[in-house]
Coordinates of C-alpha atoms and ligand atoms in Angstrom, one line a residue:
M1 CA -33.1 45.7 54.5
Q2 CA -31.5 47.2 50.8
K3 CA -32.9 50.1 49.8
D4 CA -34.3 49.8 45.2
I5 CA -31.8 51.1 43.5
V6 CA -33.8 54.5 40.6
V7 CA -32.3 55.9 37.7
S8 CA -33.3 58.1 35.9
G9 CA -31.9 60.9 33.0
I10 CA -32.7 64.3 31.1
R11 CA -31.3 65.7 28.6
S12 CA -30.3 68.7 28.5
T13 CA -31.4 70.7 25.7
G14 CA -33.6 72.7 25.5
F15 CA -35.3 74.6 29.1
L16 CA -37.3 72.4 30.9
H17 CA -40.7 71.9 31.1
L18 CA -44.2 71.2 32.8
G19 CA -43.7 68.2 31.0
N20 CA -40.4 67.1 32.5
Y21 CA -42.0 67.7 35.5
F22 CA -44.8 66.0 36.3
G23 CA -43.3 63.4 33.7
A24 CA -40.0 63.1 35.9
I25 CA -39.4 65.5 38.4
H26 CA -42.2 65.7 41.0
N27 CA -41.8 61.8 41.0
Y28 CA -38.1 61.9 42.1
I29 CA -39.1 64.7 44.6
K30 CA -41.2 61.9 46.2
M31 CA -38.8 58.9 45.9
Q32 CA -36.0 60.5 47.0
N33 CA -36.5 59.3 50.9
D34 CA -36.9 56.1 50.1
Y35 CA -34.4 54.7 47.6
N36 CA -30.6 55.2 46.9
C37 CA -30.9 57.6 44.3
Y38 CA -28.8 58.2 40.8
F39 CA -30.6 61.2 39.2
F40 CA -28.6 62.5 36.3
V41 CA -28.1 65.5 33.1
A42 CA -27.7 63.5 30.1
D43 CA -25.0 65.4 28.3
Y44 CA -24.3 63.3 26.3
H45 CA -26.9 62.3 24.8
S46 CA -27.6 65.7 24.0
L47 CA -24.7 65.3 21.4
T48 CA -27.2 64.2 19.4
T49 CA -27.9 67.6 17.6
H50 CA -24.4 69.1 17.7
P51 CA -24.9 71.7 20.3
D52 CA -22.9 74.3 20.3
P53 CA -19.9 73.4 23.2
K54 CA -20.8 77.3 24.7
D55 CA -23.8 76.5 26.0
L56 CA -23.0 72.8 27.1
K57 CA -21.9 73.6 30.5
Q58 CA -24.6 76.9 31.1
N59 CA -27.6 74.0 30.0
V60 CA -26.2 71.1 32.7
F61 CA -25.8 73.4 35.1
R62 CA -29.2 75.1 34.2
V63 CA -30.8 71.6 34.3
A64 CA -29.0 70.7 37.6
A65 CA -30.4 74.1 39.2
E66 CA -33.7 73.4 37.6
N67 CA -34.2 69.5 39.4
I68 CA -32.7 71.3 42.8
A69 CA -35.2 74.0 42.3
S70 CA -37.9 72.0 42.5
G71 CA -37.2 70.4 45.4
L72 CA -33.8 67.8 44.3
D73 CA -32.5 67.0 47.1
P74 CA -28.8 66.5 46.5
D75 CA -26.8 65.6 49.6
K76 CA -30.0 63.1 49.4
V77 CA -29.9 61.4 45.4
S78 CA -27.1 61.0 43.8
L79 CA -26.8 64.4 41.0
Y80 CA -24.2 64.5 38.4
A81 CA -23.4 65.3 34.8
Q82 CA -23.6 62.0 32.6
S83 CA -20.2 62.4 31.3
D84 CA -18.5 62.4 35.0
V85 CA -19.2 58.6 34.8
P86 CA -17.1 57.5 32.4
E87 CA -17.8 53.8 33.1
I88 CA -21.5 54.2 31.4
T89 CA -19.5 55.2 28.6
E90 CA -18.1 51.7 28.1
L91 CA -20.6 49.6 29.3
Y92 CA -22.7 51.5 26.4
L93 CA -19.8 49.9 24.0
M94 CA -20.4 46.2 25.7
L95 CA -24.2 46.5 25.2
N96 CA -23.3 48.1 21.7
M97 CA -21.9 44.6 20.8
L98 CA -25.8 43.1 21.7
A99 CA -27.5 45.2 19.7
Y100 CA -28.8 45.0 16.3
K101 CA -29.2 47.3 14.0
G102 CA -33.1 45.3 13.0
E103 CA -34.5 45.9 16.8
L104 CA -32.6 49.5 16.4
E105 CA -33.9 51.6 13.4
K106 CA -37.3 50.6 14.7
V107 CA -37.2 52.0 17.2
P108 CA -40.2 54.5 16.9
T109 CA -38.8 57.9 19.0
F110 CA -36.0 57.3 16.3
K111 CA -38.0 57.3 12.9
D112 CA -38.9 60.3 14.3
K113 CA -35.7 62.0 14.6
V114 CA -35.3 60.2 10.8
R115 CA -38.6 62.4 10.2
Q116 CA -37.8 65.4 11.8
N117 CA -34.4 65.7 10.3
P118 CA -33.0 63.9 7.8
D119 CA -29.4 64.7 6.8
N120 CA -28.4 64.1 10.2
V121 CA -28.7 60.4 11.0
N122 CA -26.5 59.8 13.2
A123 CA -25.1 56.8 14.8
G124 CA -25.4 57.7 18.1
L125 CA -29.1 58.8 18.0
L126 CA -29.7 55.2 16.2
T127 CA -28.1 53.8 19.0
Y128 CA -29.3 56.3 22.1
P129 CA -31.4 53.6 23.9
V130 CA -28.7 51.3 23.9
L131 CA -26.6 54.2 25.7
M132 CA -30.0 55.3 27.8
A133 CA -29.6 50.4 28.7
A134 CA -26.0 52.3 30.1
D135 CA -27.1 55.0 31.9
I136 CA -29.7 52.4 34.0
L137 CA -27.8 49.4 33.9
I138 CA -24.4 51.1 35.2
H139 CA -25.7 50.9 38.7
R140 CA -28.1 47.9 38.0
A141 CA -31.3 49.1 38.6
V142 CA -34.7 48.3 39.3
K143 CA -37.1 51.0 38.9
V144 CA -36.9 53.7 36.2
P145 CA -39.2 57.2 37.3
V146 CA -39.5 58.2 33.9
G147 CA -43.0 59.9 31.7
K148 CA -44.7 57.4 29.1
D149 CA -42.6 58.5 25.7
Q150 CA -39.7 56.7 27.4
E151 CA -41.7 53.1 27.6
Q152 CA -40.2 51.4 24.9
H153 CA -36.4 53.0 25.6
L154 CA -36.5 50.7 29.0
E155 CA -38.5 47.6 27.5
M156 CA -35.0 48.2 24.9
A157 CA -33.4 48.5 28.3
R158 CA -35.1 45.2 30.6
N159 CA -34.3 43.6 26.8
F160 CA -30.2 44.1 26.8
G161 CA -29.7 43.7 29.7
N162 CA -30.9 40.2 30.2
R163 CA -29.2 39.9 27.2
F164 CA -25.6 40.7 28.2
N165 CA -27.0 37.9 31.8
Q166 CA -27.7 34.9 29.2
R167 CA -25.1 35.4 27.1
Y168 CA -22.0 35.8 29.7
N169 CA -23.9 33.7 32.0
V170 CA -23.7 35.7 34.9
D171 CA -27.1 37.2 36.7
L172 CA -25.4 40.6 36.9
F173 CA -28.2 42.9 35.8
P174 CA -32.1 43.1 37.2
E175 CA -34.8 44.1 35.2
P176 CA -35.5 47.8 35.2
H177 CA -39.3 49.5 35.1
V178 CA -40.1 52.1 34.9
Y179 CA -41.9 53.2 37.8
R180 CA -44.8 56.0 38.8
F181 CA -46.5 56.7 41.5
D182 CA -50.2 58.4 39.8
E183 CA -51.9 57.0 36.1
Q184 CA -52.8 60.7 35.5
T185 CA -49.1 62.4 34.9
V186 CA -47.5 60.3 32.8
K187 CA -47.6 62.7 29.3
I188 CA -48.7 66.2 29.4
M189 CA -49.9 67.4 26.0
S190 CA -48.4 70.3 24.5
L191 CA -51.8 73.6 24.7
D192 CA -51.8 73.4 21.5
G193 CA -53.9 70.1 22.2
N194 CA -50.7 68.6 19.4
G195 CA -48.7 66.1 20.7
K196 CA -46.6 66.0 24.3
M197 CA -45.3 69.1 25.7
S198 CA -41.8 69.4 23.7
K199 CA -38.1 71.2 24.6
S200 CA -37.3 71.5 21.1
E201 CA -41.0 71.8 19.6
N202 CA -43.9 74.8 19.5
Q203 CA -42.9 77.0 22.7
N204 CA -45.9 78.6 22.1
A205 CA -47.8 75.5 23.5
T206 CA -45.5 74.3 26.0
I207 CA -45.0 76.0 29.9
Y208 CA -40.8 76.6 31.4
L209 CA -39.5 76.2 34.2
N210 CA -38.7 79.6 33.7
D211 CA -41.4 81.1 31.8
E212 CA -42.0 84.3 33.8
A213 CA -45.8 85.3 34.6
E214 CA -46.7 87.7 31.6
T215 CA -45.7 84.6 29.2
I216 CA -47.5 82.0 31.4
R217 CA -50.6 84.7 31.0
K218 CA -49.9 85.1 27.0
K219 CA -49.0 81.2 26.7
M220 CA -52.6 80.2 28.5
M221 CA -54.6 82.9 26.7
K222 CA -53.6 80.8 23.5
A223 CA -54.4 77.6 24.4
K224 CA -56.7 75.5 22.4
T225 CA -60.5 75.4 23.0
D226 CA -63.2 75.5 21.3
S227 CA -67.1 77.3 21.9
G228 CA -67.8 75.5 24.6
P229 CA -70.1 72.3 25.3
T230 CA -73.8 72.8 24.4
E231 CA -74.6 69.1 26.0
P232 CA -74.7 68.5 29.3
N233 CA -72.1 66.6 30.4
S234 CA -70.1 66.1 26.9
A235 CA -66.8 64.1 26.7
M236 CA -64.0 66.2 26.8
P237 CA -62.3 67.2 23.9
D238 CA -58.6 66.0 24.2
Y239 CA -57.0 70.1 24.4
I240 CA -59.6 70.5 26.6
K241 CA -59.0 67.8 28.9
N242 CA -55.4 68.3 29.5
L243 CA -56.2 71.8 30.9
F244 CA -58.9 69.9 33.5
D245 CA -55.4 67.4 33.9
L246 CA -53.0 70.3 34.3
M247 CA -55.2 72.4 36.9
D248 CA -55.5 69.1 38.5
L249 CA -52.0 69.5 39.4
V250 CA -51.7 72.7 40.1
S251 CA -54.4 74.3 41.3
E252 CA -56.9 73.7 44.2
K253 CA -59.2 70.9 44.5
D254 CA -62.2 73.0 44.7
T255 CA -60.8 75.4 41.7
A256 CA -61.5 72.4 39.2
A257 CA -63.8 71.0 41.0
L258 CA -65.7 74.2 39.8
F259 CA -65.4 74.6 36.2
R260 CA -66.1 71.1 36.1
E261 CA -69.2 71.8 37.2
Q262 CA -69.7 74.5 34.8
F263 CA -67.6 72.3 31.8
N264 CA -70.9 69.7 32.5
S265 CA -73.4 72.3 32.3
C266 CA -72.3 73.8 29.5
S267 CA -71.6 77.1 31.6
I268 CA -68.2 77.5 31.3
R269 CA -66.4 80.8 30.2
Y270 CA -62.9 79.8 28.7
G271 CA -61.8 82.7 29.0
D272 CA -62.4 82.6 32.6
F273 CA -60.9 79.7 32.9
K274 CA -57.2 80.0 31.6
K275 CA -57.3 82.7 33.2
Q276 CA -57.8 81.7 36.7
L277 CA -55.1 78.3 35.5
A278 CA -53.0 80.5 34.4
E279 CA -52.6 82.0 37.3
D280 CA -52.5 79.3 39.5
M281 CA -49.4 78.0 37.1
I282 CA -47.9 81.1 37.9
R283 CA -47.9 80.6 41.8
F284 CA -46.5 76.8 40.6
V285 CA -44.0 77.5 37.9
D286 CA -42.8 81.4 39.9
P287 CA -40.9 80.1 42.8
I288 CA -39.0 77.3 41.3
R289 CA -37.9 79.5 38.0
I290 CA -36.9 82.2 40.9
E291 CA -35.2 79.9 42.9
A292 CA -32.7 78.2 39.9
L293 CA -31.9 81.5 38.7
E294 CA -30.7 81.9 42.3
L295 CA -29.1 78.6 42.3
Q296 CA -26.7 79.3 38.9
K297 CA -25.9 82.3 39.9
D298 CA -23.6 79.7 42.7
E299 CA -22.0 78.1 39.7
E300 CA -19.5 76.3 42.8
R301 CA -22.0 75.0 44.4
L302 CA -23.0 73.3 41.7
R303 CA -19.9 72.6 40.0
K304 CA -19.5 71.1 44.2
I305 CA -23.1 69.1 43.8
L306 CA -22.5 68.0 40.7
K307 CA -19.3 66.3 41.4
S308 CA -19.8 64.5 44.7
G309 CA -22.8 62.9 43.0
A310 CA -20.9 62.3 40.2
E311 CA -18.2 60.0 42.9
R312 CA -20.9 58.7 44.5
A313 CA -22.2 57.1 41.1
R314 CA -18.7 55.9 40.3
E315 CA -18.7 54.0 43.1
S316 CA -21.1 51.5 42.3
A317 CA -20.7 52.3 39.1
V318 CA -17.0 50.5 38.8
Q319 CA -18.7 47.7 40.3
T320 CA -21.0 47.1 38.0
L321 CA -18.4 47.0 35.0
T322 CA -15.7 45.4 36.8
A323 CA -18.1 42.0 36.8
A324 CA -19.2 43.0 33.1
R325 CA -15.5 43.2 32.2
K326 CA -14.7 39.8 34.2
A327 CA -17.6 37.9 32.3
I328 CA -17.2 39.2 29.5
G329 CA -13.7 37.6 29.8
I330 CA -11.1 41.1 29.8
N331 CA -9.5 40.9 32.8
Y332 CA -5.9 39.7 32.1
Y333 CA -4.0 40.9 34.6
Ligands
TYM401 P1 -36.0 63.6 28.2 O1 -34.9 65.0 28.5 O2 -37.1 64.3 26.4 O3 -37.5 63.6 29.6 C1 -37.0 63.5 30.8 C2 -37.5 63.4 31.4 O4 -39.0 64.0 31.3 C3 -40.2 63.3 30.6 N1 -40.7 64.4 29.9 C4 -42.9 64.1 29.8 N2 -43.4 63.7 30.4 C5 -44.7 63.6 30.5 N3 -45.0 64.6 29.4 C6 -44.6 65.2 28.5 N4 -45.2 66.3 27.8 C7 -42.5 65.0 29.0 N5 -41.9 65.7 27.8 C8 -41.2 64.6 28.5 C9 -39.6 61.7 30.1 O5 -40.3 61.0 29.9 C10 -38.5 61.9 30.6 O6 -38.6 61.3 31.5 N6 -34.1 59.7 26.8 C11 -34.3 60.1 27.6 C12 -33.3 60.4 28.6 C13 -32.5 59.9 29.6 C14 -33.2 58.8 30.4 C15 -31.8 57.7 30.7 C16 -34.1 58.8 31.0 C17 -30.8 59.4 29.3 N7 -31.0 58.3 30.2 C18 -31.5 56.7 31.6 C19 -33.9 57.6 32.1 C20 -33.4 56.8 32.3 C21 -34.8 61.5 26.9 O7 -34.9 62.2 26.2 O8 -35.9 62.6 28.2

């Protein structure tokens, strides 16, 4: 039986953090044995914010290294840089003809960016979901492991694929759907309780996969808490629940159970709770950080991995693109 096709990508802006890990990478690792996986570094997507050309390569290699250090096996999956697969950009152009200004302007992530950076509302930002659809549809993927923040983009990818099929009367693109193992881990909140953990915003409230032990301790101690519950079995405020969620992800089961019991009986001391969480977090992050640093020193190895990943990705991409060109009528010779 043919394995289902899986696609997902991570932008090469900023350092990867626990949100990226639990929202995406840990699903990649669980899927790599059972599916035909294409995972990539979305370097074209990062261009919307005009990164310094000097930094680009290092950013791409770092994201690749952090994925591998987290447990992704480049022999089992195709790991590549988006810009190494030019078929994606050609499909992007085709899909752009089927994407309407009105629907793109309504996308919440676009509206957020406009609000955050009113001086840089470029067309790439507007058509960001179209490029993302091209990333997915180019391999005719059906499963896309992403965090909750990307759900709307997936819906658009389905729309664009269906629109292409209907317009050209073909059955080229299957519908891609968000895929994940457990509901709990889809959105990791920022430690200050304001929104999701993110690569660029509130860095002191974000735990990065390359944070050293002392940095993690400091950030954890600053995590938002309050004076504690006064009624037994109270509902947890969101920012406390987020810390417990993190504890469920990185600590032993017994540890989380013990602190939950203390919360429910109003005897929890948040200082101790955060200290414990910091140490467990360090135990989790440290091996990834160290391995990723080692890998980044071996540029030759990373280059080989990305090159061979791109070769495999292109084999699949060329097939889809040939069919898409034919469907449109671009087969003149
Ligand atoms: P990016 O680079 O912002 O994030 C990469 C992945 O991490 C997930 N994520 C989170 N999950 C839970 N909690 C958080 N706080 C958190 N922050 C980030 C994201 O959901 C994502 O899965 N547009 C995409 C990259 C992309 C892509 C694609 C993804 C480009 N083409 C095709 C899938 C398929 C992005 O900017 O992700």
